[in-house]
Tab-separated table of C-alpha atoms in Angstrom:
chain	number	residue	atom	x	y	z
A	1	MET	CA	-0.336	0.347	0.285
A	2	ILE	CA	2.580	2.394	0.791
A	3	VAL	CA	4.598	1.242	-1.931
A	4	THR	CA	1.513	2.261	-4.226
A	5	ALA	CA	1.733	5.822	-2.682
A	6	HIS	CA	5.033	6.064	-3.274
A	7	ARG	CA	4.812	5.207	-6.623
A	8	SER	CA	2.072	7.744	-7.101
A	9	LEU	CA	3.991	10.587	-5.738
A	10	LEU	CA	6.375	9.611	-8.348
A	11	LEU	CA	4.926	8.772	-11.721
A	12	ALA	CA	2.498	13.105	-10.437
A	13	ALA	CA	6.196	14.122	-9.795
A	14	VAL	CA	7.784	13.213	-13.165
A	15	ALA	CA	4.277	14.412	-14.909
A	16	LEU	CA	4.393	17.539	-13.791
A	17	THR	CA	7.934	18.068	-14.222
A	18	LEU	CA	7.209	17.200	-18.257
A	19	VAL	CA	4.199	19.374	-18.120
A	20	LEU	CA	6.330	22.962	-16.547
A	21	GLY	CA	9.725	22.209	-18.994
A	22	GLY	CA	9.225	19.499	-21.332
A	23	CYS	CA	11.934	18.471	-23.793
A	24	ALA	CA	13.579	20.770	-25.669
A	25	SER	CA	12.518	22.251	-28.717
A	26	PRO	CA	15.141	23.536	-31.462
A	27	ALA	CA	16.236	26.873	-32.568
A	28	ASP	CA	13.403	28.890	-34.372
A	29	ARG	CA	14.312	30.124	-38.467
A	30	ALA	CA	13.006	33.093	-38.018
A	31	ALA	CA	14.494	34.122	-34.514
A	32	MET	CA	17.648	32.731	-35.647
A	33	THR	CA	17.438	35.274	-38.903
A	34	PRO	CA	19.274	38.933	-37.805
A	35	GLN	CA	16.626	41.159	-38.283
A	36	ASN	CA	18.385	45.167	-38.892
A	37	LEU	CA	21.669	43.762	-40.714
A	38	THR	CA	22.948	46.739	-42.558
A	39	VAL	CA	25.510	45.569	-45.667
A	40	SER	CA	28.655	47.708	-46.293
A	41	LYS	CA	28.017	46.569	-50.388
A	42	HIS	CA	25.262	44.743	-52.356
A	43	HIS	CA	27.227	42.167	-54.810
A	44	PRO	CA	24.814	41.796	-58.964
A	45	TYR	CA	25.272	38.006	-58.691
A	46	SER	CA	23.029	34.881	-57.311
A	47	LEU	CA	23.720	33.831	-54.336
A	48	ARG	CA	23.079	29.253	-53.534
A	49	VAL	CA	23.518	29.030	-50.086
A	50	GLN	CA	24.872	24.938	-48.753
A	51	THR	CA	25.060	24.413	-44.844
A	52	GLY	CA	26.342	21.178	-42.930
A	53	GLY	CA	26.698	20.382	-39.493
A	54	GLY	CA	23.801	21.028	-38.045
A	55	ALA	CA	21.663	18.159	-36.247
A	56	GLU	CA	17.910	17.969	-35.435
A	57	THR	CA	16.912	18.496	-32.374
A	58	GLY	CA	15.463	14.781	-30.946
A	59	THR	CA	12.271	14.862	-28.182
A	60	MET	CA	15.139	13.382	-25.855
A	61	ASP	CA	17.566	16.317	-26.773
A	62	SER	CA	18.621	19.291	-25.706
A	63	SER	CA	18.253	22.974	-28.865
A	64	ASN	CA	20.220	22.307	-31.757
A	65	ILE	CA	19.921	23.640	-34.919
A	66	SER	CA	18.903	22.081	-38.658
A	67	ASN	CA	21.341	23.123	-41.809
A	68	ALA	CA	17.652	23.684	-43.307
A	69	ASP	CA	17.152	26.039	-40.470
A	70	LEU	CA	19.678	27.628	-40.525
A	71	LYS	CA	19.794	27.581	-44.473
A	72	ALA	CA	16.340	29.260	-44.129
A	73	ALA	CA	17.767	32.202	-41.956
A	74	ILE	CA	20.486	33.264	-43.932
A	75	GLU	CA	19.037	32.805	-47.191
A	76	ASP	CA	16.174	34.841	-44.672
A	77	ALA	CA	19.296	37.693	-44.180
A	78	VAL	CA	20.407	37.845	-47.493
A	79	VAL	CA	17.043	38.836	-49.525
A	80	ARG	CA	16.123	41.795	-46.534
A	81	SER	CA	19.655	42.696	-46.528
A	82	LYS	CA	20.354	42.950	-50.995
A	83	LEU	CA	23.910	41.710	-50.554
A	84	PHE	CA	23.524	39.520	-53.434
A	85	THR	CA	20.750	39.993	-56.445
A	86	SER	CA	18.399	36.503	-55.771
A	87	ILE	CA	19.422	33.338	-53.872
A	88	VAL	CA	18.862	30.451	-56.358
A	89	GLN	CA	18.294	26.665	-55.567
A	90	GLY	CA	20.524	24.357	-56.940
A	91	SER	CA	23.150	24.783	-59.210
A	92	ASN	CA	23.091	27.720	-60.995
A	93	GLY	CA	24.012	30.167	-59.109
A	94	ASP	CA	27.164	32.672	-59.134
A	95	TYR	CA	28.367	31.808	-55.999
A	96	GLU	CA	28.422	29.061	-54.148
A	97	LEU	CA	28.446	30.069	-49.645
A	98	SER	CA	28.923	27.270	-47.894
A	99	VAL	CA	27.983	27.933	-44.019
A	100	ARG	CA	29.255	24.264	-41.468
A	101	LEU	CA	29.102	24.707	-37.945
A	102	THR	CA	31.832	23.339	-36.462
A	103	SER	CA	31.188	23.474	-32.532
A	104	LEU	CA	27.839	24.672	-30.809
A	105	SER	CA	28.678	23.982	-26.933
A	106	LYS	CA	25.986	24.214	-24.551
A	107	PRO	CA	25.927	24.128	-21.059
A	108	THR	CA	24.253	21.780	-18.967
A	109	PHE	CA	22.916	23.302	-15.721
A	110	GLY	CA	23.046	26.713	-14.489
A	111	GLY	CA	20.734	29.711	-13.858
A	112	THR	CA	22.170	32.101	-17.264
A	113	PHE	CA	22.855	30.496	-20.635
A	114	THR	CA	26.012	30.810	-23.060
A	115	VAL	CA	26.205	29.512	-25.533
A	116	ASP	CA	29.380	29.421	-28.067
A	117	MET	CA	29.400	28.540	-31.949
A	118	GLU	CA	31.826	28.357	-34.823
A	119	THR	CA	31.283	28.049	-38.031
A	120	ALA	CA	33.184	27.867	-40.933
A	121	TRP	CA	32.283	30.453	-44.303
A	122	SER	CA	33.947	29.506	-47.739
A	123	LEU	CA	32.120	31.699	-50.709
A	124	THR	CA	32.940	30.064	-53.955
A	125	LYS	CA	32.892	31.487	-57.658
A	126	THR	CA	30.778	28.652	-59.448
A	127	SER	CA	32.136	28.967	-62.962
A	128	ASP	CA	35.446	29.288	-61.620
A	129	HIS	CA	35.267	27.174	-58.336
A	130	SER	CA	38.097	29.899	-57.140
A	131	VAL	CA	37.537	30.768	-53.766
A	132	ALA	CA	36.275	34.348	-52.284
A	133	LEU	CA	36.425	33.683	-48.754
A	134	ARG	CA	36.884	31.101	-46.196
A	135	LYS	CA	36.503	32.654	-42.751
A	136	SER	CA	35.973	30.774	-38.980
A	137	VAL	CA	33.437	32.490	-37.285
A	138	LYS	CA	33.071	32.951	-33.370
A	139	THR	CA	29.927	33.656	-31.841
A	140	SER	CA	28.398	33.248	-27.952
A	141	GLY	CA	24.855	33.856	-27.137
A	142	THR	CA	23.161	34.441	-23.387
A	143	ALA	CA	19.915	33.956	-21.560
A	144	THR	CA	19.136	34.684	-18.152
A	145	MET	CA	16.464	33.577	-16.066
A	146	SER	CA	14.674	37.490	-16.647
A	147	ASP	CA	14.208	35.454	-20.352
A	148	ALA	CA	12.868	32.885	-19.938
A	149	PHE	CA	11.893	30.357	-16.508
A	150	ALA	CA	12.237	26.905	-17.755
A	151	GLY	CA	15.961	26.085	-18.778
A	152	VAL	CA	15.408	24.357	-22.161
A	153	THR	CA	13.602	27.845	-23.636
A	154	ARG	CA	16.466	29.274	-22.068
A	155	LEU	CA	19.039	27.186	-23.660
A	156	ARG	CA	17.021	27.529	-27.505
A	157	MET	CA	17.219	31.470	-26.650
A	158	ALA	CA	21.445	31.625	-25.925
A	159	VAL	CA	21.142	29.017	-29.010
A	160	GLU	CA	19.021	31.543	-31.832
A	161	ALA	CA	21.469	34.594	-30.377
A	162	ALA	CA	24.423	32.833	-30.454
A	163	THR	CA	23.274	32.351	-35.002
A	164	ARG	CA	21.941	35.345	-34.768
A	165	ASN	CA	25.235	36.922	-34.304
A	166	ASN	CA	27.167	35.358	-36.284
A	167	ILE	CA	24.904	35.031	-39.325
A	168	GLU	CA	25.099	38.279	-38.406
A	169	GLN	CA	28.701	38.350	-39.083
A	170	GLY	CA	29.297	36.336	-41.421
A	171	LEU	CA	27.301	38.339	-44.269
A	172	LYS	CA	29.243	41.450	-43.522
A	173	ALA	CA	32.687	39.821	-43.836
A	174	VAL	CA	31.200	38.473	-46.664
A	175	ALA	CA	29.692	42.544	-47.762
A	176	GLU	CA	33.857	43.302	-47.428
A	177	LEU	CA	34.927	41.542	-50.450
A	178	ASN	CA	35.431	43.180	-53.558
A	179	LEU	CA	33.534	40.138	-56.226
B	1	MET	CA	1.233	16.241	0.413
B	2	LYS	CA	3.721	16.942	2.420
B	3	ARG	CA	6.693	14.116	0.550
B	4	LEU	CA	4.765	15.636	-3.100
B	5	LEU	CA	5.397	18.214	-2.257
B	6	LYS	CA	8.808	18.101	-1.816
B	7	LEU	CA	9.256	15.981	-4.758
B	8	ALA	CA	7.994	18.089	-7.118
B	9	ALA	CA	9.572	21.153	-5.761
B	10	LEU	CA	13.150	18.842	-6.795
B	11	LEU	CA	12.209	17.830	-9.690
B	12	GLY	CA	10.483	21.776	-11.216
B	13	LEU	CA	14.300	22.810	-9.610
B	14	VAL	CA	16.044	20.285	-11.999
B	15	THR	CA	13.479	20.947	-15.378
B	16	VAL	CA	14.152	25.563	-14.506
B	17	LEU	CA	18.211	24.204	-14.240
B	18	THR	CA	18.671	21.352	-16.634
B	19	THR	CA	18.504	21.605	-20.266
B	20	GLY	CA	17.833	18.184	-22.153
B	21	CYS	CA	17.667	14.529	-21.395
B	22	ALA	CA	19.122	11.799	-22.880
B	23	VAL	CA	20.831	11.629	-26.771
B	24	ASN	CA	23.113	9.953	-28.826
B	25	ARG	CA	24.820	12.138	-32.292
B	26	ALA	CA	27.545	11.488	-34.334
B	27	THR	CA	28.289	13.753	-37.230
B	28	ALA	CA	31.359	15.067	-39.781
B	29	ASN	CA	31.414	17.096	-43.013
B	30	VAL	CA	34.015	18.520	-44.421
B	31	ASP	CA	34.681	21.734	-46.328
B	32	PRO	CA	33.412	21.713	-50.433
B	33	SER	CA	36.937	23.327	-51.595
B	34	ALA	CA	39.511	21.052	-49.632
B	35	ASN	CA	41.122	17.652	-50.158
B	36	LEU	CA	41.256	15.526	-46.650
B	37	SER	CA	44.113	12.863	-48.614
B	38	SER	CA	46.167	15.574	-48.882
B	39	LEU	CA	47.002	16.631	-45.600
B	40	LYS	CA	50.100	14.153	-44.667
B	41	THR	CA	51.679	16.581	-41.541
B	42	MET	CA	49.417	16.993	-38.475
B	43	TYR	CA	50.241	18.512	-35.042
B	44	VAL	CA	47.301	17.946	-32.592
B	45	LYS	CA	47.763	21.255	-30.235
B	46	ARG	CA	46.596	19.683	-26.922
B	47	ILE	CA	44.731	21.172	-24.532
B	48	ALA	CA	46.980	21.943	-21.130
B	49	ASP	CA	45.346	20.028	-18.492
B	50	ASP	CA	44.327	17.180	-21.390
B	51	ASP	CA	45.663	14.075	-19.820
B	52	ASN	CA	44.800	11.228	-23.207
B	53	THR	CA	42.503	12.550	-24.932
B	54	TYR	CA	45.589	14.351	-27.393
B	55	ASN	CA	47.067	11.455	-27.484
B	56	LEU	CA	44.207	9.112	-28.854
B	57	ILE	CA	43.193	11.064	-31.843
B	58	ALA	CA	46.933	11.506	-32.881
B	59	ASP	CA	47.428	7.520	-32.845
B	60	LYS	CA	43.613	7.343	-34.365
B	61	LEU	CA	44.928	10.147	-37.521
B	62	ARG	CA	48.514	8.059	-37.382
B	63	SER	CA	46.296	5.056	-37.495
B	64	LYS	CA	45.110	7.022	-40.976
B	65	GLY	CA	48.295	7.284	-42.178
B	66	VAL	CA	49.892	11.206	-41.446
B	67	THR	CA	52.645	12.345	-39.127
B	68	VAL	CA	51.199	13.483	-36.051
B	69	SER	CA	52.848	15.883	-33.493
B	70	THR	CA	51.835	17.334	-30.620
B	71	GLY	CA	52.217	19.748	-28.525
B	72	THR	CA	50.147	23.060	-26.202
B	73	GLU	CA	52.558	25.983	-28.087
B	74	ALA	CA	51.585	27.134	-31.681
B	75	ALA	CA	51.250	24.444	-34.325
B	76	PRO	CA	55.052	24.143	-36.003
B	77	SER	CA	55.436	25.333	-39.227
B	78	GLY	CA	55.036	23.403	-42.219
B	79	VAL	CA	52.596	20.723	-40.930
B	80	ASP	CA	49.489	20.451	-43.485
B	81	ALA	CA	47.153	21.146	-41.132
B	82	VAL	CA	46.105	21.503	-37.443
B	83	VAL	CA	44.049	20.370	-34.874
B	84	THR	CA	42.009	21.071	-32.326
B	85	TYR	CA	38.399	19.382	-29.931
B	86	ILE	CA	36.610	20.210	-27.164
B	87	ASP	CA	35.664	16.909	-24.678
B	88	LYS	CA	33.236	17.111	-21.962
B	89	TRP	CA	33.223	15.413	-19.495
B	90	MET	CA	30.299	13.750	-17.448
B	91	TRP	CA	30.253	12.440	-13.882
B	92	ASP	CA	27.282	9.749	-13.564
B	93	MET	CA	29.079	6.619	-10.777
B	94	THR	CA	32.357	6.918	-12.800
B	95	MET	CA	32.717	10.191	-15.063
B	96	TYR	CA	32.770	9.403	-18.839
B	97	MET	CA	33.173	11.582	-21.675
B	98	LEU	CA	29.910	13.033	-23.455
B	99	GLU	CA	31.120	14.926	-26.191
B	100	LEU	CA	33.876	14.952	-28.706
B	101	THR	CA	34.357	17.440	-31.286
B	102	VAL	CA	37.676	16.838	-33.506
B	103	ASN	CA	38.604	20.211	-36.017
B	104	ILE	CA	40.948	19.971	-39.121
B	105	ARG	CA	41.747	23.358	-39.768
B	106	ASP	CA	43.943	25.773	-41.705
B	107	PRO	CA	47.825	26.018	-40.205
B	108	LYS	CA	48.041	29.143	-41.696
B	109	THR	CA	44.150	30.770	-41.230
B	110	ASP	CA	42.946	28.612	-38.622
B	111	PHE	CA	39.762	28.035	-40.964
B	112	PRO	CA	38.421	24.535	-39.865
B	113	LEU	CA	38.053	22.159	-42.645
B	114	ALA	CA	36.463	19.120	-41.096
B	115	THR	CA	35.135	18.239	-38.269
B	116	GLY	CA	33.746	16.339	-36.400
B	117	ASN	CA	30.883	15.494	-32.903
B	118	SER	CA	30.213	12.463	-31.526
B	119	PHE	CA	27.545	13.319	-27.580
B	120	HIS	CA	26.216	9.928	-26.492
B	121	THR	CA	24.587	10.250	-22.763
B	122	SER	CA	25.106	8.445	-20.398
B	123	LEU	CA	23.622	5.355	-21.177
B	124	THR	CA	25.025	4.284	-23.802
B	125	ARG	CA	28.384	5.397	-22.863
B	126	LEU	CA	31.753	5.104	-25.112
B	127	SER	CA	34.863	5.009	-23.838
B	128	PRO	CA	37.571	7.944	-24.816
B	129	THR	CA	39.302	5.704	-27.665
B	130	GLU	CA	35.621	4.876	-29.631
B	131	MET	CA	34.800	7.713	-29.264
B	132	VAL	CA	37.564	9.502	-30.855
B	133	ASN	CA	38.074	6.259	-33.497
B	134	GLU	CA	34.167	7.236	-33.631
B	135	VAL	CA	34.899	10.946	-34.410
B	136	VAL	CA	38.035	10.489	-36.473
B	137	ASP	CA	36.032	7.571	-38.828
B	138	ASN	CA	33.518	10.057	-39.686
B	139	ILE	CA	35.528	12.878	-40.849
B	140	TYR	CA	37.514	10.880	-43.148
B	141	LYS	CA	34.425	8.493	-44.212
B	142	ASP	CA	32.802	12.109	-44.932
B	143	ALA	CA	35.715	13.494	-47.242
B	144	LYS	CA	36.124	13.522	-50.790
């Protein structure tokens, strides 16, 4: 009888925990897109974007960045800032931008979460495969208890902030090139 | 009732302070413009307080036919690539390697030419040697 009562209490408490926090959700593509990015140059070419190194967020995982969402966030930022004339899919763009997520360091415990991120940006001219840019971009993002109470949400916000900063820095580096 | 409240408070605290649950992941990617087979000499840059992970990485790369040196100083001139890594450890009954990220970089620009990452939580933990093997094998599997 006592064992059954304890088991019920435990189940209720676990259920409460899941309702309060649940598991992680992936970084949101809109939240990863820099909103007011201004660039020094506008390149009169079309661009193809490809991404790698990202991961889906499993139900038992912490927040990750999927390749598709990273690609969409970069493409959206390029379109908003008019950095290139157009975005193309497939292999017929004037330039190809490859962005690979090479490191995403996430805390597992704490109040204020800081996420460190590194990406490898390379820009290649499609016609002759010449490399116009090869750059490592390192950024971080922080979320505090005032941003979100639940740890999983706070971590997602920190990941999104790090990605937003990263895309901004990467595109600014591309904007400085003379293509 | 008191016990339930205590337990709920404890689990609530866990919810607030922690970030996720259990997962296994192993990924690798190589820059489209990189050619790993041309990298014959590498320098594994040892993290100062690392006991052995750098040795495991060096040995694994040697098994791929690469000439490898290690150290905590800046890379010597003339190496084709510098290898950096981040190993994250966790305690659950014993210490285990939770996550390993290995980057193979251009020695002149620090640009990551290739990257591998493995993440295994406690129940499916791998030994450090297995983690290193998995990461390095995945990098070379993804190469041209």
